[in-house]
Amino acid sequence: MIPGNEPSFRESVDLMFNHAVALMDLPPGLEEKIRVCNATYTVRFGVRLRGQIHTFTGYRSVHSEHMEPVKGGIRYAEAVNQDEVEALAALMTYKCALVEAPFGGSKGGLRIDPRQYDEHELEQITRRFAYELAKRDLIDPAQNVPAPDMGTGEREMAWIADQYARMNTTDINARACVTGKPLNAGGISGRVEATGRGVQYALREFFRDTRDVEKAGLTGKLDGKRVIVQGLGNVGYHAAKFLSEEDGARITGIIERDGALFNPHGLDVEAVHQWLVKHGGVSGFPDATHSAEGGAVLEEECDILIPAALEGVINLGNAARIKAPLIIEAANGPVTAGADEILRDKGTVIIPDMYANAGGVTVSYFEWVKNLSHIRFGRMQRRQEEARHQLVIDELERFSADTGIGWTLSPDFKQKYLRGADELELVRSGLDDTMRIAYQSMREVWHDRADVLDLRTAAYLVSIDKVAKSYRAKGL
Ligand code: NAD
């Protein structure tokens, strides 16, 4: 995907890192220690399928262990390779630091097209891969905790958790060995939607400060903004759905593997998603024009562009033609280092991946904590909170009756106020808080430092500083 005259994904991440550390004052050697990937394990294993042995290649990369466990998703895609896994692991280090999730960075990948296998075959392959990783402590609640990424989801995470539990029968914290599990297998409410939800919260925070909105040459709030999304998978679907259904944004373009849909009046995200699930592509969807050349739709007029599929899609080949004034990198690494420079010069504002898609790891953090504490969030407080709110309502109503002022509380207020928060509400609240605070830390650097011209550099400065402080505290 990345044209040959551009650096690889990992080199791109390194270039962006180097650009940021040049503005910092790190002790000699520490900069290099933070930048390099600590270790990458490559495994080749065989699985007997359809009467013959198939060999698969997988990776698990550990970028930084300044905090443990290390954390990062497992990707299933044909293009998976060591360079990509290392780039993604590095991004995990910076991402976790930025959103204050207490993890080092890691990432895994299996070179496979999951669509070529049925469910039973995928289970066999996943269990074998998990076995190979767990055997080397590359899956472990205290050392390395994977999560879903492109091509994987709750189902694969449940298989991994079960495989680990079978191999570690006395580990009481076994469920914390992986996150993104289904609710009935130790998952947490709101994890599936988390990354897309985080993109929504990130944009809301961006639009709260008129200075930022003006920097992108935009005005107003999210309501009515024209949005183009690439990739209607886990991240893209949830981001597009929430932005259109809850914030009034208009999804004018959706780009998928088999081309793009365009409708200036706005697409019905739920309907497109159902069509995609049923037909395996977006072609043939009514109420929109379909263009076979999906990538070209990245260059259409819109207010917000959300690349939510894969890396390197905005590169030297098309950066100059991108019209969106605001890009939010829901995918990891969708903008190459070269394109980043072109866009910065053009004045395009980019909300960088390490922040924009951190909702996933944030809620994964909550899930890990839930697994270690062996109790659902809100279980102890919810009814007590409701009882205390009931006391306030009773007192207000008594006061109204006693004084004869005839004041009544609306049923809607009473219902909302009386309801104690369940796990989903707590997760969303924690995610919203995390996304706001992390954005504010980037914004501060972006506005306060004359030598920081973009949010990506600001994000790197904040996160590298945190990683450096961890290393210093450890005595390195
Ligand atoms: P996914 O597999 O659920 O969805 C990816 C979507 O992109 C699919 O609908 C696929 O058909 C589409 N796609 C693939 N190639 C395409 C192409 N060339 N053009 C247009 N569409 C294409 O994956 P996901 O989990 O949504 O991950 C997407 C991105 O978000 C990845 O970069 C991933 O690393 C990143 N991310 C995911 C999570 C998470 O929680 N799932 C968290 C952080 C970051």
Short mmCIF file of C-alpha atoms and ligand atoms in Angstrom, two decimals:
data_model
loop_
_atom_site.label_atom_id
_atom_site.label_comp_id
_atom_site.label_asym_id
_atom_site.label_seq_id
_atom_site.Cartn_x
_atom_site.Cartn_y
_atom_site.Cartn_z
CA MET A 1 0.00 0.00 0.00
CA ILE A 2 2.80 2.45 0.87
CA PRO A 3 4.52 3.50 -2.41
CA GLY A 4 8.08 2.26 -2.86
CA ASN A 5 9.66 5.71 -2.58
CA GLU A 6 8.37 6.12 0.96
CA PRO A 7 9.73 4.82 4.24
CA SER A 8 8.14 1.67 5.63
CA PHE A 9 5.48 1.93 8.34
CA ARG A 10 8.07 1.34 11.09
CA GLU A 11 10.46 3.88 9.58
CA SER A 12 7.57 6.35 9.38
CA VAL A 13 6.87 5.90 13.09
CA ASP A 14 10.59 6.32 13.84
CA LEU A 15 10.75 9.50 11.72
CA MET A 16 7.82 10.99 13.61
CA PHE A 17 9.45 9.96 16.90
CA ASN A 18 12.77 11.52 15.85
CA HIS A 19 11.01 14.72 14.82
CA ALA A 20 9.56 14.97 18.34
CA VAL A 21 12.65 14.00 20.38
CA ALA A 22 14.67 16.62 18.52
CA LEU A 23 12.54 19.12 20.48
CA MET A 24 13.22 17.41 23.81
CA ASP A 25 16.15 17.31 26.11
CA LEU A 26 16.57 13.62 26.87
CA PRO A 27 19.79 12.23 28.35
CA PRO A 28 22.09 10.57 25.81
CA GLY A 29 21.13 6.98 25.15
CA LEU A 30 17.65 7.21 26.66
CA GLU A 31 16.21 8.44 23.37
CA GLU A 32 17.58 5.37 21.59
CA LYS A 33 16.37 3.07 24.41
CA ILE A 34 12.83 4.36 24.05
CA ARG A 35 12.81 4.24 20.24
CA VAL A 36 14.03 0.69 19.66
CA CYS A 37 11.82 -2.36 19.73
CA ASN A 38 12.95 -4.64 22.58
CA ALA A 39 12.15 -7.97 20.96
CA THR A 40 10.15 -9.62 18.21
CA TYR A 41 9.27 -13.28 18.32
CA THR A 42 8.48 -15.01 15.04
CA VAL A 43 6.73 -18.34 15.11
CA ARG A 44 5.89 -20.79 12.35
CA PHE A 45 3.48 -23.52 13.26
CA GLY A 46 1.50 -26.17 11.45
CA VAL A 47 -2.19 -26.98 11.72
CA ARG A 48 -3.83 -29.96 10.04
CA LEU A 49 -6.76 -28.65 8.00
CA ARG A 50 -8.71 -30.20 5.12
CA GLY A 51 -6.53 -33.29 5.21
CA GLN A 52 -3.14 -31.59 5.03
CA ILE A 53 -0.77 -29.57 7.17
CA HIS A 54 -0.87 -25.80 6.67
CA THR A 55 1.99 -23.68 7.99
CA PHE A 56 1.27 -20.24 9.44
CA THR A 57 3.61 -17.40 10.37
CA GLY A 58 2.89 -15.23 13.40
CA TYR A 59 4.63 -12.47 15.34
CA ARG A 60 4.52 -10.94 18.78
CA SER A 61 6.59 -7.87 19.23
CA VAL A 62 7.45 -6.20 22.55
CA HIS A 63 8.45 -2.61 22.03
CA SER A 64 8.88 -1.33 25.57
CA GLU A 65 8.68 -2.90 29.01
CA HIS A 66 8.99 0.31 31.03
CA MET A 67 5.66 -0.88 32.45
CA GLU A 68 4.35 -4.40 32.62
CA PRO A 69 2.30 -6.10 31.42
CA VAL A 70 2.82 -4.95 27.88
CA LYS A 71 -0.31 -4.56 25.80
CA GLY A 72 -1.38 -4.59 22.18
CA GLY A 73 -3.75 -6.23 19.75
CA ILE A 74 -3.39 -9.28 17.54
CA ARG A 75 -4.04 -8.66 13.86
CA TYR A 76 -5.11 -11.26 11.29
CA ALA A 77 -4.24 -10.10 7.77
CA GLU A 78 -2.32 -11.39 4.79
CA ALA A 79 -0.04 -8.35 4.77
CA VAL A 80 1.16 -8.86 8.36
CA ASN A 81 4.96 -8.68 8.60
CA GLN A 82 7.63 -7.94 11.18
CA ASP A 83 8.03 -4.29 10.18
CA GLU A 84 4.32 -3.64 10.59
CA VAL A 85 4.04 -5.46 13.92
CA GLU A 86 7.03 -3.52 15.29
CA ALA A 87 5.56 -0.19 14.15
CA LEU A 88 2.25 -1.05 15.78
CA ALA A 89 4.01 -2.15 19.00
CA ALA A 90 5.86 1.18 19.16
CA LEU A 91 2.58 3.07 18.69
CA MET A 92 1.15 1.04 21.59
CA THR A 93 3.93 2.23 23.89
CA TYR A 94 3.22 5.89 23.10
CA LYS A 95 -0.54 5.40 23.10
CA CYS A 96 -0.64 3.76 26.54
CA ALA A 97 1.60 6.50 27.97
CA LEU A 98 -0.56 9.24 26.46
CA VAL A 99 -3.83 7.93 27.93
CA GLU A 100 -2.17 6.79 31.16
CA ALA A 101 -2.96 3.11 30.76
CA PRO A 102 -0.26 1.42 32.87
CA PHE A 103 1.19 -0.79 30.16
CA GLY A 104 4.23 -1.12 27.95
CA GLY A 105 3.75 -1.52 24.20
CA SER A 106 3.33 -4.75 22.26
CA LYS A 107 1.57 -6.05 19.16
CA GLY A 108 0.98 -9.35 17.43
CA GLY A 109 -0.02 -10.53 14.03
CA LEU A 110 -0.79 -13.66 12.10
CA ARG A 111 -0.24 -13.75 8.36
CA ILE A 112 -3.59 -15.11 7.27
CA ASP A 113 -6.71 -14.06 5.38
CA PRO A 114 -9.34 -15.03 7.94
CA ARG A 115 -12.09 -14.99 5.30
CA GLN A 116 -10.53 -18.08 3.72
CA TYR A 117 -11.27 -20.27 6.77
CA ASP A 118 -14.43 -21.45 8.47
CA GLU A 119 -15.07 -20.90 12.16
CA HIS A 120 -13.80 -24.29 13.29
CA GLU A 121 -10.59 -23.91 11.30
CA LEU A 122 -10.02 -20.42 12.69
CA GLU A 123 -10.49 -21.76 16.21
CA GLN A 124 -7.86 -24.46 15.62
CA ILE A 125 -5.42 -21.91 14.16
CA THR A 126 -6.05 -19.35 16.92
CA ARG A 127 -5.68 -21.89 19.71
CA ARG A 128 -2.41 -23.12 18.27
CA PHE A 129 -1.07 -19.57 17.85
CA ALA A 130 -2.15 -18.75 21.43
CA TYR A 131 -0.42 -21.92 22.67
CA GLU A 132 2.84 -20.89 20.97
CA LEU A 133 2.69 -17.40 22.49
CA ALA A 134 1.55 -18.45 25.98
CA LYS A 135 4.32 -21.04 26.16
CA ARG A 136 6.82 -18.17 25.94
CA ASP A 137 4.96 -15.80 28.32
CA LEU A 138 3.88 -13.68 25.35
CA ILE A 139 0.35 -14.15 26.62
CA ASP A 140 0.19 -13.72 30.40
CA PRO A 141 -1.93 -11.52 32.71
CA ALA A 142 1.19 -10.08 34.35
CA GLN A 143 3.44 -9.86 31.32
CA ASN A 144 1.69 -9.58 27.99
CA VAL A 145 -2.01 -9.00 27.39
CA PRO A 146 -3.28 -9.06 23.77
CA ALA A 147 -6.55 -7.59 22.46
CA PRO A 148 -8.47 -7.53 19.16
CA ASP A 149 -7.22 -5.68 16.10
CA MET A 150 -7.93 -5.86 12.38
CA GLY A 151 -9.38 -9.26 11.47
CA THR A 152 -9.94 -10.39 15.06
CA GLY A 153 -12.68 -9.75 17.59
CA GLU A 154 -14.44 -11.11 20.67
CA ARG A 155 -14.59 -14.65 19.33
CA GLU A 156 -10.82 -14.98 18.86
CA MET A 157 -10.17 -13.38 22.26
CA ALA A 158 -12.47 -15.94 23.93
CA TRP A 159 -10.50 -18.79 22.29
CA ILE A 160 -7.21 -17.25 23.41
CA ALA A 161 -8.48 -16.81 27.00
CA ASP A 162 -9.69 -20.39 27.09
CA GLN A 163 -6.45 -21.74 25.65
CA TYR A 164 -4.44 -19.85 28.26
CA ALA A 165 -6.73 -21.11 31.06
CA ARG A 166 -6.27 -24.72 29.88
CA MET A 167 -2.51 -24.29 30.06
CA ASN A 168 -2.57 -22.49 33.44
CA THR A 169 -5.23 -24.28 35.42
CA THR A 170 -4.29 -22.77 38.79
CA ASP A 171 -3.93 -19.17 37.67
CA ILE A 172 -6.81 -17.39 39.39
CA ASN A 173 -6.25 -14.35 37.15
CA ALA A 174 -6.26 -16.32 33.92
CA ARG A 175 -9.08 -14.25 32.42
CA ALA A 176 -6.89 -11.14 32.57
CA CYS A 177 -4.52 -12.71 30.01
CA VAL A 178 -6.38 -11.07 27.11
CA THR A 179 -8.94 -8.28 26.70
CA GLY A 180 -11.77 -7.69 24.27
CA LYS A 181 -13.48 -10.92 25.37
CA PRO A 182 -17.25 -11.43 25.13
CA LEU A 183 -19.18 -10.38 28.24
CA ASN A 184 -19.96 -13.97 29.22
CA ALA A 185 -16.27 -14.91 29.05
CA GLY A 186 -14.96 -12.17 31.32
CA GLY A 187 -15.34 -9.18 29.00
CA ILE A 188 -16.61 -5.73 29.88
CA SER A 189 -19.60 -3.79 28.62
CA GLY A 190 -18.64 -1.24 26.01
CA ARG A 191 -15.38 -2.84 24.81
CA VAL A 192 -16.63 -3.67 21.31
CA GLU A 193 -17.67 -0.08 20.65
CA ALA A 194 -14.76 1.44 22.59
CA THR A 195 -12.38 2.49 19.82
CA GLY A 196 -15.14 4.06 17.71
CA ARG A 197 -16.63 5.65 20.82
CA GLY A 198 -13.19 7.06 21.62
CA VAL A 199 -13.03 8.63 18.14
CA GLN A 200 -16.37 10.31 18.87
CA TYR A 201 -15.19 11.60 22.26
CA ALA A 202 -11.95 12.82 20.68
CA LEU A 203 -13.85 14.84 18.08
CA ARG A 204 -16.19 16.24 20.71
CA GLU A 205 -13.19 17.45 22.71
CA PHE A 206 -11.61 18.93 19.57
CA PHE A 207 -14.79 20.90 18.84
CA ARG A 208 -14.97 22.20 22.43
CA ASP A 209 -12.12 24.63 21.79
CA THR A 210 -12.80 27.19 19.09
CA ARG A 211 -9.06 27.83 18.67
CA ASP A 212 -8.60 24.24 17.49
CA VAL A 213 -11.65 24.38 15.24
CA GLU A 214 -10.33 27.60 13.70
CA LYS A 215 -6.90 26.06 13.13
CA ALA A 216 -8.63 23.53 10.88
CA GLY A 217 -10.50 26.36 9.11
CA LEU A 218 -13.83 25.02 10.39
CA THR A 219 -16.59 26.63 12.43
CA GLY A 220 -19.29 25.46 14.82
CA LYS A 221 -19.76 22.01 16.27
CA LEU A 222 -20.00 18.47 14.91
CA ASP A 223 -23.63 18.94 13.92
CA GLY A 224 -23.96 18.97 10.13
CA LYS A 225 -20.28 18.24 9.44
CA ARG A 226 -19.62 16.14 6.32
CA VAL A 227 -17.64 13.02 7.17
CA ILE A 228 -15.94 10.42 4.96
CA VAL A 229 -14.98 7.12 6.59
CA GLN A 230 -12.64 4.50 5.19
CA GLY A 231 -13.27 1.01 6.56
CA LEU A 232 -16.64 0.10 8.08
CA GLY A 233 -15.22 -2.53 10.43
CA ASN A 234 -15.22 -2.41 14.20
CA VAL A 235 -13.68 1.05 14.53
CA GLY A 236 -15.10 2.80 11.46
CA TYR A 237 -18.61 1.46 11.92
CA HIS A 238 -18.94 2.52 15.55
CA ALA A 239 -17.34 5.93 14.97
CA ALA A 240 -19.60 6.67 11.97
CA LYS A 241 -22.69 5.35 13.73
CA PHE A 242 -22.23 7.40 16.90
CA LEU A 243 -21.21 10.58 15.07
CA SER A 244 -24.26 10.44 12.80
CA GLU A 245 -26.82 9.21 15.33
CA GLU A 246 -25.72 11.24 18.36
CA ASP A 247 -23.83 14.30 17.09
CA GLY A 248 -25.70 15.12 13.90
CA ALA A 249 -22.71 14.58 11.60
CA ARG A 250 -23.48 13.61 8.00
CA ILE A 251 -21.61 10.54 6.73
CA THR A 252 -21.28 11.45 3.06
CA GLY A 253 -18.79 8.77 2.03
CA ILE A 254 -17.96 5.21 3.10
CA ILE A 255 -14.96 3.49 1.52
CA GLU A 256 -14.64 -0.28 1.69
CA ARG A 257 -12.52 -2.97 -0.02
CA ASP A 258 -14.86 -3.14 -3.04
CA GLY A 259 -15.18 0.60 -3.64
CA ALA A 260 -16.94 3.53 -2.08
CA LEU A 261 -20.46 4.80 -1.47
CA PHE A 262 -21.16 8.49 -1.73
CA ASN A 263 -24.27 10.47 -0.87
CA PRO A 264 -24.00 14.22 -0.18
CA HIS A 265 -27.19 14.07 1.92
CA GLY A 266 -25.72 11.48 4.26
CA LEU A 267 -25.64 7.68 4.36
CA ASP A 268 -27.57 5.49 6.79
CA VAL A 269 -24.58 3.88 8.54
CA GLU A 270 -26.59 1.08 10.13
CA ALA A 271 -28.15 0.15 6.79
CA VAL A 272 -24.76 0.17 5.02
CA HIS A 273 -23.26 -1.94 7.79
CA GLN A 274 -26.04 -4.53 7.54
CA TRP A 275 -25.57 -4.59 3.76
CA LEU A 276 -21.83 -5.10 4.20
CA VAL A 277 -22.29 -7.95 6.66
CA LYS A 278 -24.84 -9.64 4.36
CA HIS A 279 -23.13 -9.13 1.00
CA GLY A 280 -19.46 -8.94 2.00
CA GLY A 281 -19.08 -5.53 0.35
CA VAL A 282 -20.84 -2.24 -0.24
CA SER A 283 -21.48 -2.67 -3.98
CA GLY A 284 -25.15 -2.65 -4.89
CA PHE A 285 -26.22 -0.63 -1.85
CA PRO A 286 -29.19 1.56 -2.87
CA ASP A 287 -29.50 5.29 -2.07
CA ALA A 288 -25.87 6.09 -2.91
CA THR A 289 -23.54 6.34 -5.86
CA HIS A 290 -20.95 3.59 -5.95
CA SER A 291 -17.46 4.17 -7.23
CA ALA A 292 -15.22 1.18 -7.87
CA GLU A 293 -12.11 3.28 -7.24
CA GLY A 294 -12.60 3.62 -3.47
CA GLY A 295 -9.27 5.27 -2.71
CA ALA A 296 -10.21 8.30 -4.85
CA VAL A 297 -13.05 9.11 -2.44
CA LEU A 298 -10.43 9.95 0.20
CA GLU A 299 -9.82 13.03 -1.95
CA GLU A 300 -13.47 14.20 -2.01
CA GLU A 301 -14.63 17.42 -0.34
CA CYS A 302 -15.62 16.87 3.28
CA ASP A 303 -15.09 18.43 6.70
CA ILE A 304 -13.69 15.40 8.51
CA LEU A 305 -11.87 12.42 7.02
CA ILE A 306 -11.73 9.26 9.14
CA PRO A 307 -9.33 6.63 7.79
CA ALA A 308 -10.33 3.57 9.85
CA ALA A 309 -9.00 0.65 7.81
CA LEU A 310 -5.27 0.28 7.38
CA GLU A 311 -1.93 2.06 7.28
CA GLY A 312 -0.31 4.11 4.54
CA VAL A 313 -3.52 5.07 2.71
CA ILE A 314 -2.64 8.77 2.72
CA ASN A 315 0.82 8.91 1.24
CA LEU A 316 3.06 10.92 -1.09
CA GLY A 317 0.86 9.78 -3.96
CA ASN A 318 -2.35 11.48 -2.81
CA ALA A 319 -1.57 13.79 0.15
CA ALA A 320 -1.55 16.97 -1.93
CA ARG A 321 -5.03 16.20 -3.24
CA ILE A 322 -6.66 15.52 0.16
CA LYS A 323 -9.26 18.25 0.69
CA ALA A 324 -10.44 17.45 4.22
CA PRO A 325 -9.27 20.19 6.61
CA LEU A 326 -9.46 17.75 9.55
CA ILE A 327 -8.27 14.14 9.58
CA ILE A 328 -8.76 11.88 12.56
CA GLU A 329 -6.60 8.77 12.37
CA ALA A 330 -8.90 6.04 13.62
CA ALA A 331 -6.65 3.42 12.01
CA ASN A 332 -3.02 3.03 13.02
CA GLY A 333 -0.58 4.79 10.72
CA PRO A 334 -2.94 5.80 7.89
CA VAL A 335 -0.80 8.86 7.08
CA THR A 336 2.82 8.25 6.11
CA ALA A 337 5.61 10.50 7.41
CA GLY A 338 5.96 12.12 3.96
CA ALA A 339 2.24 12.78 3.66
CA ASP A 340 2.22 14.15 7.19
CA GLU A 341 4.65 16.87 6.15
CA ILE A 342 2.67 17.81 3.03
CA LEU A 343 -0.55 18.01 5.01
CA ARG A 344 1.06 20.03 7.81
CA ASP A 345 2.30 22.54 5.24
CA LYS A 346 -1.20 22.75 3.77
CA GLY A 347 -2.63 23.52 7.22
CA THR A 348 -4.58 20.26 7.53
CA VAL A 349 -5.14 19.37 11.16
CA ILE A 350 -4.48 15.72 12.00
CA ILE A 351 -5.67 14.15 15.24
CA PRO A 352 -3.03 11.43 15.50
CA ASP A 353 -3.62 7.69 15.75
CA MET A 354 -1.85 7.22 19.06
CA TYR A 355 -4.53 9.41 20.62
CA ALA A 356 -7.49 9.00 18.28
CA ASN A 357 -7.83 5.23 18.54
CA ALA A 358 -6.76 4.91 22.18
CA GLY A 359 -10.35 4.20 23.25
CA GLY A 360 -9.75 0.50 22.67
CA VAL A 361 -6.79 0.16 24.97
CA THR A 362 -8.44 2.40 27.55
CA VAL A 363 -11.45 0.12 27.89
CA SER A 364 -9.14 -2.89 27.66
CA TYR A 365 -7.42 -1.46 30.72
CA PHE A 366 -10.79 -1.33 32.51
CA GLU A 367 -11.46 -4.93 31.47
CA TRP A 368 -8.08 -6.08 32.78
CA VAL A 369 -8.75 -4.34 36.12
CA LYS A 370 -12.21 -5.95 36.24
CA ASN A 371 -10.68 -9.39 35.64
CA LEU A 372 -8.08 -8.88 38.36
CA SER A 373 -10.64 -7.61 40.86
CA HIS A 374 -13.11 -10.38 39.92
CA ILE A 375 -16.08 -8.05 40.22
CA ARG A 376 -18.20 -6.10 37.80
CA PHE A 377 -17.87 -2.30 37.97
CA GLY A 378 -20.74 -0.72 39.89
CA ARG A 379 -21.87 -3.91 41.61
CA MET A 380 -21.19 -2.65 45.13
CA GLN A 381 -22.28 0.99 44.79
CA ARG A 382 -25.18 1.08 42.36
CA ARG A 383 -28.14 0.42 44.68
CA GLN A 384 -26.60 2.43 47.50
CA GLU A 385 -26.23 5.37 45.13
CA GLU A 386 -29.88 5.00 44.09
CA ALA A 387 -30.99 4.88 47.74
CA ARG A 388 -29.13 8.10 48.54
CA HIS A 389 -30.63 9.85 45.51
CA GLN A 390 -34.07 8.65 46.63
CA LEU A 391 -33.44 10.38 49.99
CA VAL A 392 -32.84 13.68 48.21
CA ILE A 393 -35.96 13.31 46.08
CA ASP A 394 -38.10 12.40 49.12
CA GLU A 395 -36.76 15.40 51.00
CA LEU A 396 -37.43 17.80 48.12
CA GLU A 397 -40.97 16.47 47.70
CA ARG A 398 -41.61 16.68 51.46
CA PHE A 399 -40.33 20.28 51.47
CA SER A 400 -42.57 21.14 48.54
CA ALA A 401 -45.62 19.62 50.28
CA ASP A 402 -44.83 21.16 53.68
CA THR A 403 -44.33 24.67 52.34
CA GLY A 404 -47.19 24.40 49.87
CA ILE A 405 -45.11 25.78 46.99
CA GLY A 406 -46.50 23.03 44.73
CA TRP A 407 -43.18 22.32 43.13
CA THR A 408 -42.96 18.94 41.34
CA LEU A 409 -39.97 17.22 39.87
CA SER A 410 -40.44 16.09 36.29
CA PRO A 411 -40.73 12.30 35.91
CA ASP A 412 -37.91 12.37 33.36
CA PHE A 413 -35.54 14.10 35.79
CA LYS A 414 -36.52 11.74 38.58
CA GLN A 415 -35.94 8.67 36.47
CA LYS A 416 -32.53 9.87 35.25
CA TYR A 417 -31.41 11.09 38.66
CA LEU A 418 -32.52 7.99 40.52
CA ARG A 419 -30.84 5.45 38.27
CA GLY A 420 -27.45 4.33 39.59
CA ALA A 421 -24.75 3.92 36.98
CA ASP A 422 -24.32 0.43 35.49
CA GLU A 423 -21.09 -0.93 34.09
CA LEU A 424 -21.64 0.48 30.59
CA GLU A 425 -22.24 3.99 31.90
CA LEU A 426 -19.17 3.79 34.10
CA VAL A 427 -17.04 2.54 31.21
CA ARG A 428 -18.24 5.35 28.95
CA SER A 429 -17.64 7.89 31.68
CA GLY A 430 -14.10 6.60 32.27
CA LEU A 431 -13.41 6.59 28.54
CA ASP A 432 -14.76 10.11 28.06
CA ASP A 433 -12.65 11.39 30.95
CA THR A 434 -9.54 9.66 29.57
CA MET A 435 -10.04 11.02 26.05
CA ARG A 436 -10.63 14.55 27.32
CA ILE A 437 -7.62 14.61 29.63
CA ALA A 438 -5.27 13.12 27.03
CA TYR A 439 -6.46 15.61 24.39
CA GLN A 440 -6.01 18.50 26.80
CA SER A 441 -2.42 17.41 27.49
CA MET A 442 -1.69 17.47 23.73
CA ARG A 443 -3.56 20.72 23.22
CA GLU A 444 -1.55 22.46 25.92
CA VAL A 445 1.75 21.59 24.23
CA TRP A 446 0.37 22.44 20.77
CA HIS A 447 -0.75 25.91 21.86
CA ASP A 448 2.01 26.74 24.31
CA ARG A 449 5.12 25.78 22.37
CA ALA A 450 5.99 27.80 19.28
CA ASP A 451 8.16 24.96 17.95
CA VAL A 452 5.31 22.43 18.04
CA LEU A 453 3.27 22.83 14.89
CA ASP A 454 0.94 19.86 15.04
CA LEU A 455 -0.96 17.57 17.37
CA ARG A 456 1.12 14.53 16.44
CA THR A 457 4.35 16.12 17.64
CA ALA A 458 2.51 17.30 20.76
CA ALA A 459 1.26 13.75 21.38
CA TYR A 460 4.77 12.33 21.01
CA LEU A 461 6.21 14.95 23.36
CA VAL A 462 3.67 14.16 26.07
CA SER A 463 4.03 10.40 25.77
CA ILE A 464 7.81 10.21 25.37
CA ASP A 465 8.16 12.40 28.44
CA LYS A 466 6.02 9.94 30.41
CA VAL A 467 7.97 6.91 29.18
CA ALA A 468 11.26 8.70 29.98
CA LYS A 469 10.04 9.44 33.51
CA SER A 470 9.18 5.75 34.00
CA TYR A 471 12.66 4.71 32.87
CA ARG A 472 14.28 7.30 35.14
CA ALA A 473 12.19 6.12 38.09
CA LYS A 474 13.42 2.58 37.44
CA GLY A 475 16.98 3.84 37.55
CA LEU A 476 17.76 3.57 33.87
P1 NAD B 1 -11.76 -4.59 11.20
O1 NAD B 1 -11.14 -5.78 10.61
O2 NAD B 1 -12.93 -4.75 12.12
O3 NAD B 1 -12.23 -3.58 10.05
C1 NAD B 1 -11.43 -3.14 9.01
C2 NAD B 1 -12.37 -2.70 7.88
O4 NAD B 1 -11.60 -2.10 6.86
C3 NAD B 1 -13.12 -3.87 7.28
O5 NAD B 1 -14.48 -3.52 7.13
C4 NAD B 1 -12.43 -4.06 5.93
O6 NAD B 1 -13.30 -4.59 4.94
C5 NAD B 1 -12.00 -2.64 5.61
N1 NAD B 1 -10.88 -2.59 4.69
C6 NAD B 1 -9.80 -3.42 4.59
N2 NAD B 1 -8.99 -3.06 3.59
C7 NAD B 1 -9.55 -1.97 3.04
C8 NAD B 1 -9.19 -1.12 1.97
N3 NAD B 1 -8.10 -1.35 1.26
N4 NAD B 1 -9.99 -0.08 1.68
C9 NAD B 1 -11.11 0.16 2.40
N5 NAD B 1 -11.52 -0.62 3.41
C10 NAD B 1 -10.75 -1.67 3.73
O7 NAD B 1 -10.57 -3.79 11.90
P2 NAD B 1 -10.65 -2.73 13.07
O8 NAD B 1 -10.50 -3.45 14.35
O9 NAD B 1 -11.81 -1.83 12.84
O10 NAD B 1 -9.27 -1.96 12.84
C11 NAD B 1 -9.14 -0.92 11.88
C12 NAD B 1 -7.94 -0.07 12.22
O11 NAD B 1 -8.10 0.45 13.55
C13 NAD B 1 -6.60 -0.80 12.21
O12 NAD B 1 -5.60 0.10 11.80
C14 NAD B 1 -6.39 -1.14 13.67
O13 NAD B 1 -5.01 -1.30 14.00
C15 NAD B 1 -6.97 0.09 14.32
N6 NAD B 1 -7.37 -0.10 15.72
C16 NAD B 1 -8.30 -1.02 16.08
C17 NAD B 1 -8.66 -1.14 17.41
C18 NAD B 1 -9.76 -2.08 17.87
O14 NAD B 1 -10.14 -2.00 19.05
N7 NAD B 1 -10.30 -2.94 17.05
C19 NAD B 1 -8.04 -0.36 18.38
C20 NAD B 1 -7.08 0.57 17.98
C21 NAD B 1 -6.76 0.69 16.65
#
